[in-house]
């Protein structure tokens, strides 16, 4: 088991500055790097900072390859609830990344075969150099819902009621909210050379405490598998860190 490096900053804008600086540094040192991206609200300030950097410094994304963690089943890229739409609108449309080098799990058609191929594509690209993750309030990473074993590769999942309810805020009443998704597995995530987990806001406070006080990885807390990776950095704002910082045994 490894202990993650923990960085606590005052707010989500500072989280975005720290994480974007890591990404920019990696691109500058290795223009052909492979980045793993996440969606949801957690990485948003990072993407804002990356777009600002591109406008100011023209960091060159042309040779970068990207793989996204997950996607809802049955939503096409033109659906504003799809993660493909999210990534293009929040990041890819604003930088000079080569669209041929963007990968988002296929969510339509033969998704089981697509899941297998996704894993091969990651391996053929040389593996992910830096994987960005958010965390669900139930401890999921990507869409690896509890319980999830350590050996899972990219696969199709049934979303839990907790995740469906929590993500309902992004859907209007006329939108179809999927109950299934395709996600990189725990083993796919652990293959990344470096991982940054972002947690923002008080809704993440209890789960972050649970994760950071766990002594042994277990399937009911999917994020805990990260303790088996030797290069994980957790970047949190003060609100997400609150319960962990004020826990009783924190001496
Ligand atoms: C979603 C995504 C995850 C994300 C998590 C947290 O369901 N599948 O990749 O990390 O839940 O989302 P948010 O950052 O909006 O809290």
Short mmCIF file of C-alpha atoms and ligand atoms in Angstrom, two decimals:
data_model
loop_
_atom_site.label_atom_id
_atom_site.label_comp_id
_atom_site.label_asym_id
_atom_site.label_seq_id
_atom_site.Cartn_x
_atom_site.Cartn_y
_atom_site.Cartn_z
CA UNK A 1 0.00 0.00 0.00
CA UNK A 2 1.22 3.50 -0.82
CA UNK A 3 0.32 6.82 0.77
CA UNK A 4 -0.89 9.43 -1.74
CA UNK A 5 0.65 12.87 -1.83
CA UNK A 6 -2.00 15.29 -0.53
CA UNK A 7 -2.32 18.94 -1.56
CA UNK A 8 -4.97 21.13 0.07
CA UNK A 9 -5.71 24.58 -1.35
CA UNK A 10 -8.25 27.21 -0.50
CA UNK A 11 -10.71 26.91 -3.35
CA UNK A 12 -11.58 25.31 -6.68
CA UNK A 13 -9.76 27.97 -8.70
CA UNK A 14 -6.53 27.08 -6.89
CA UNK A 15 -7.20 23.39 -7.56
CA UNK A 16 -7.46 24.23 -11.27
CA UNK A 17 -4.18 26.17 -11.17
CA UNK A 18 -2.26 23.29 -9.55
CA UNK A 19 -3.64 20.52 -11.75
CA UNK A 20 -3.37 22.51 -14.99
CA UNK A 21 0.24 23.39 -14.17
CA UNK A 22 1.05 19.65 -13.90
CA UNK A 23 -0.57 19.00 -17.27
CA UNK A 24 1.16 21.93 -18.99
CA UNK A 25 4.50 20.92 -17.55
CA UNK A 26 4.02 17.38 -18.82
CA UNK A 27 3.11 18.58 -22.33
CA UNK A 28 6.12 20.91 -22.44
CA UNK A 29 8.48 18.11 -21.35
CA UNK A 30 6.84 15.45 -23.48
CA UNK A 31 4.82 16.89 -26.40
CA UNK A 32 3.63 13.38 -27.33
CA UNK A 33 2.26 12.58 -23.89
CA UNK A 34 -0.94 10.62 -23.29
CA UNK A 35 -3.47 12.24 -20.98
CA UNK A 36 -6.44 10.62 -19.27
CA UNK A 37 -9.34 12.99 -18.73
CA UNK A 38 -12.40 12.99 -16.49
CA UNK A 39 -15.70 14.83 -16.64
CA UNK A 40 -18.05 16.18 -13.97
CA UNK A 41 -17.67 19.39 -12.01
CA UNK A 42 -14.35 18.45 -10.34
CA UNK A 43 -12.01 19.00 -13.33
CA UNK A 44 -13.85 22.08 -14.66
CA UNK A 45 -11.54 24.70 -13.14
CA UNK A 46 -8.58 22.74 -14.49
CA UNK A 47 -10.03 22.89 -18.00
CA UNK A 48 -10.73 26.63 -17.63
CA UNK A 49 -7.09 27.15 -16.62
CA UNK A 50 -5.85 25.01 -19.54
CA UNK A 51 -7.88 27.07 -22.01
CA UNK A 52 -6.57 30.30 -20.47
CA UNK A 53 -3.02 28.97 -20.73
CA UNK A 54 -3.54 28.06 -24.38
CA UNK A 55 -4.77 31.58 -25.19
CA UNK A 56 -1.84 33.15 -23.37
CA UNK A 57 1.07 30.79 -24.01
CA UNK A 58 -0.04 28.65 -26.98
CA UNK A 59 0.99 25.43 -25.23
CA UNK A 60 1.13 23.02 -28.14
CA UNK A 61 -1.40 20.17 -27.84
CA UNK A 62 -0.98 19.03 -31.44
CA UNK A 63 0.84 15.78 -30.65
CA UNK A 64 -0.95 15.01 -27.38
CA UNK A 65 -3.20 11.96 -27.22
CA UNK A 66 -6.21 11.90 -24.88
CA UNK A 67 -8.40 9.13 -23.44
CA UNK A 68 -11.54 9.87 -21.47
CA UNK A 69 -12.53 7.74 -18.54
CA UNK A 70 -16.17 7.09 -19.23
CA UNK A 71 -19.34 7.86 -21.17
CA UNK A 72 -23.07 7.30 -20.72
CA UNK A 73 -24.51 4.61 -22.96
CA UNK A 74 -26.76 5.72 -25.83
CA UNK A 75 -25.90 9.45 -25.77
CA UNK A 76 -24.41 10.82 -28.97
CA UNK A 77 -21.82 13.59 -29.09
CA UNK A 78 -24.48 16.20 -29.98
CA UNK A 79 -26.37 15.42 -26.77
CA UNK A 80 -25.35 18.07 -24.25
CA UNK A 81 -25.42 15.47 -21.45
CA UNK A 82 -22.84 13.27 -23.14
CA UNK A 83 -19.32 13.37 -21.82
CA UNK A 84 -18.10 13.80 -25.41
CA UNK A 85 -20.09 17.05 -25.64
CA UNK A 86 -18.72 18.11 -22.24
CA UNK A 87 -15.10 17.55 -23.26
CA UNK A 88 -15.38 19.26 -26.62
CA UNK A 89 -17.17 22.28 -25.20
CA UNK A 90 -15.10 22.71 -22.07
CA UNK A 91 -11.67 21.86 -23.47
CA UNK A 92 -11.06 20.33 -26.89
CA UNK A 93 -12.77 23.08 -28.94
CA UNK A 94 -10.53 25.69 -27.34
CA UNK A 95 -7.06 24.15 -27.80
CA UNK A 96 -5.15 22.80 -30.79
CA UNK A 97 -5.48 19.12 -29.91
CA UNK A 98 -5.69 16.88 -33.00
CA UNK A 99 -9.25 15.48 -33.10
CA UNK A 100 -7.88 12.17 -34.42
CA UNK A 101 -6.00 11.77 -31.15
CA UNK A 102 -9.04 12.31 -28.90
CA UNK A 103 -10.58 9.09 -27.54
CA UNK A 104 -13.87 8.83 -25.70
CA UNK A 105 -15.41 5.41 -24.99
CA UNK A 106 -17.91 4.41 -27.69
CA UNK A 107 -21.38 4.42 -26.19
CA UNK A 108 -23.50 3.31 -29.14
CA UNK A 109 -23.60 0.00 -31.05
CA UNK A 110 -21.45 -2.97 -30.04
CA UNK A 111 -20.16 -1.44 -26.83
CA UNK A 112 -18.69 -4.67 -25.44
CA UNK A 113 -16.34 -5.02 -28.40
CA UNK A 114 -15.66 -1.27 -28.23
CA UNK A 115 -14.67 -1.65 -24.57
CA UNK A 116 -12.09 -4.31 -25.42
CA UNK A 117 -10.73 -2.19 -28.26
CA UNK A 118 -10.50 0.87 -26.00
CA UNK A 119 -8.10 -0.98 -23.73
CA UNK A 120 -5.96 -2.00 -26.71
CA UNK A 121 -5.93 1.58 -28.00
CA UNK A 122 -4.64 2.83 -24.64
CA UNK A 123 -1.91 0.17 -24.61
CA UNK A 124 -0.96 0.89 -28.23
CA UNK A 125 -0.61 4.59 -27.41
CA UNK A 126 2.00 3.60 -24.82
CA UNK A 127 -0.29 3.86 -21.78
CA UNK A 128 -1.56 6.94 -19.99
CA UNK A 129 1.12 9.25 -18.59
CA UNK A 130 -1.22 11.25 -16.37
CA UNK A 131 -4.77 10.30 -15.43
CA UNK A 132 -7.10 12.93 -13.96
CA UNK A 133 -9.90 11.63 -11.73
CA UNK A 134 -12.86 13.02 -9.82
CA UNK A 135 -14.63 11.03 -7.12
CA UNK A 136 -18.30 10.18 -6.65
CA UNK A 137 -19.94 10.66 -3.24
CA UNK A 138 -20.13 6.84 -3.01
CA UNK A 139 -16.41 6.50 -3.74
CA UNK A 140 -16.67 5.67 -7.42
CA UNK A 141 -13.91 6.64 -9.82
CA UNK A 142 -14.82 6.85 -13.49
CA UNK A 143 -18.10 4.96 -13.31
CA UNK A 144 -16.67 2.09 -11.26
CA UNK A 145 -19.48 1.75 -8.79
CA UNK A 146 -19.16 -0.13 -5.50
CA UNK A 147 -18.45 -3.01 -5.41
CA UNK A 148 -15.69 -3.03 -8.07
CA UNK A 149 -12.78 -5.45 -8.19
CA UNK A 150 -9.24 -4.39 -8.82
CA UNK A 151 -8.90 -6.39 -12.04
CA UNK A 152 -11.64 -4.65 -14.07
CA UNK A 153 -10.77 -3.30 -17.52
CA UNK A 154 -12.97 -1.04 -19.68
CA UNK A 155 -16.49 -2.41 -19.30
CA UNK A 156 -20.22 -1.65 -19.24
CA UNK A 157 -21.75 -0.79 -15.87
CA UNK A 158 -25.19 -0.36 -14.33
CA UNK A 159 -25.18 2.94 -12.47
CA UNK A 160 -26.25 2.83 -8.82
CA UNK A 161 -29.34 4.77 -7.65
CA UNK A 162 -26.98 7.03 -5.67
CA UNK A 163 -25.07 8.06 -8.81
CA UNK A 164 -28.22 8.41 -10.92
CA UNK A 165 -29.79 10.67 -8.28
CA UNK A 166 -26.69 12.75 -7.81
CA UNK A 167 -26.17 13.28 -11.55
CA UNK A 168 -29.87 14.04 -12.13
CA UNK A 169 -29.03 17.71 -11.54
CA UNK A 170 -27.44 17.85 -15.00
CA UNK A 171 -30.57 16.58 -16.78
CA UNK A 172 -33.79 18.49 -17.45
CA UNK A 173 -37.11 16.68 -17.15
CA UNK A 174 -37.30 16.06 -20.90
CA UNK A 175 -33.82 14.58 -21.10
CA UNK A 176 -33.24 10.85 -21.14
CA UNK A 177 -30.97 10.08 -18.19
CA UNK A 178 -29.05 6.87 -18.92
CA UNK A 179 -28.75 4.17 -16.26
CA UNK A 180 -25.78 2.47 -17.89
CA UNK A 181 -22.32 3.63 -18.84
CA UNK A 182 -19.03 2.48 -20.30
CA UNK A 183 -16.02 3.11 -18.11
CA UNK A 184 -12.34 2.38 -17.87
CA UNK A 185 -11.93 -0.19 -15.09
CA UNK A 186 -9.84 -0.05 -11.95
CA UNK A 187 -7.03 -2.03 -13.62
CA UNK A 188 -7.11 0.38 -16.61
CA UNK A 189 -6.80 3.35 -14.25
CA UNK A 190 -4.02 1.76 -12.20
CA UNK A 191 -1.96 1.26 -15.39
CA UNK A 192 -1.53 5.06 -15.68
CA UNK A 193 1.97 6.24 -14.76
CA UNK A 194 0.66 9.06 -12.59
CA UNK A 195 -2.81 9.81 -11.19
CA UNK A 196 -4.26 13.05 -9.86
CA UNK A 197 -7.52 12.77 -7.91
CA UNK A 198 -9.49 16.01 -7.56
CA UNK A 199 -12.06 16.60 -4.81
CA UNK A 200 -13.92 19.87 -4.43
CA UNK A 201 -16.65 21.00 -2.05
CA UNK A 202 -18.22 19.82 1.20
CA UNK A 203 -20.24 17.07 -0.50
CA UNK A 204 -16.92 15.22 -0.98
CA UNK A 205 -15.72 15.75 2.59
CA UNK A 206 -17.01 12.47 4.13
CA UNK A 207 -15.95 10.25 1.25
CA UNK A 208 -12.47 11.82 1.22
CA UNK A 209 -12.14 11.15 4.94
CA UNK A 210 -13.23 7.55 4.33
CA UNK A 211 -10.71 7.15 1.51
CA UNK A 212 -7.79 8.78 3.31
CA UNK A 213 -8.35 6.82 6.53
CA UNK A 214 -8.71 3.46 4.76
CA UNK A 215 -6.01 0.99 5.73
CA UNK A 216 -6.73 -1.64 3.09
CA UNK A 217 -8.22 -1.34 -0.43
CA UNK A 218 -11.59 -3.06 -0.82
CA UNK A 219 -14.25 -3.37 -3.56
CA UNK A 220 -16.94 -1.43 -1.66
CA UNK A 221 -14.79 1.67 -1.86
CA UNK A 222 -13.55 1.73 -5.48
CA UNK A 223 -11.33 4.79 -4.91
CA UNK A 224 -9.37 2.82 -2.30
CA UNK A 225 -7.70 0.79 -5.08
CA UNK A 226 -5.64 3.91 -5.73
CA UNK A 227 -3.72 3.01 -2.57
CA UNK A 228 -2.09 0.26 -4.64
CA UNK A 229 -0.58 2.85 -7.04
CA UNK A 230 2.77 4.41 -6.18
CA UNK A 231 2.22 7.80 -7.82
CA UNK A 232 -1.09 9.31 -6.75
CA UNK A 233 -1.60 12.96 -5.85
CA UNK A 234 -4.83 14.12 -4.22
CA UNK A 235 -5.70 17.78 -4.79
CA UNK A 236 -8.55 19.06 -2.61
CA UNK A 237 -10.07 22.35 -1.64
CA UNK A 238 -10.52 23.14 2.07
CA UNK A 239 -14.15 22.08 2.04
CA UNK A 240 -13.45 18.60 0.67
CA UNK A 241 -10.57 18.23 3.15
CA UNK A 242 -12.59 19.36 6.19
CA UNK A 243 -13.75 16.02 7.64
CA UNK A 244 -10.35 14.40 7.11
CA UNK A 245 -8.50 17.33 8.69
CA UNK A 246 -10.80 17.46 11.73
CA UNK A 247 -11.08 13.68 12.33
CA UNK A 248 -10.74 12.63 15.95
CA UNK A 249 -7.53 10.62 15.57
CA UNK A 250 -5.74 13.46 13.70
CA UNK A 251 -2.93 14.14 16.12
C1 LIG B 1 -19.49 11.21 -12.34
C2 LIG B 1 -18.37 10.73 -13.29
C3 LIG B 1 -17.05 10.67 -12.59
C4 LIG B 1 -16.91 11.91 -11.75
C5 LIG B 1 -17.85 11.83 -10.60
C6 LIG B 1 -17.92 13.07 -9.75
O1 LIG B 1 -20.55 10.35 -12.22
N1 LIG B 1 -18.58 9.49 -13.94
O2 LIG B 1 -16.00 10.51 -13.54
O3 LIG B 1 -15.61 11.97 -11.24
O4 LIG B 1 -19.13 11.40 -11.01
O5 LIG B 1 -18.58 14.09 -10.38
P1 LIG B 1 -18.45 15.60 -9.91
O6 LIG B 1 -17.05 15.98 -10.19
O7 LIG B 1 -19.45 16.36 -10.73
O8 LIG B 1 -18.77 15.61 -8.46
#
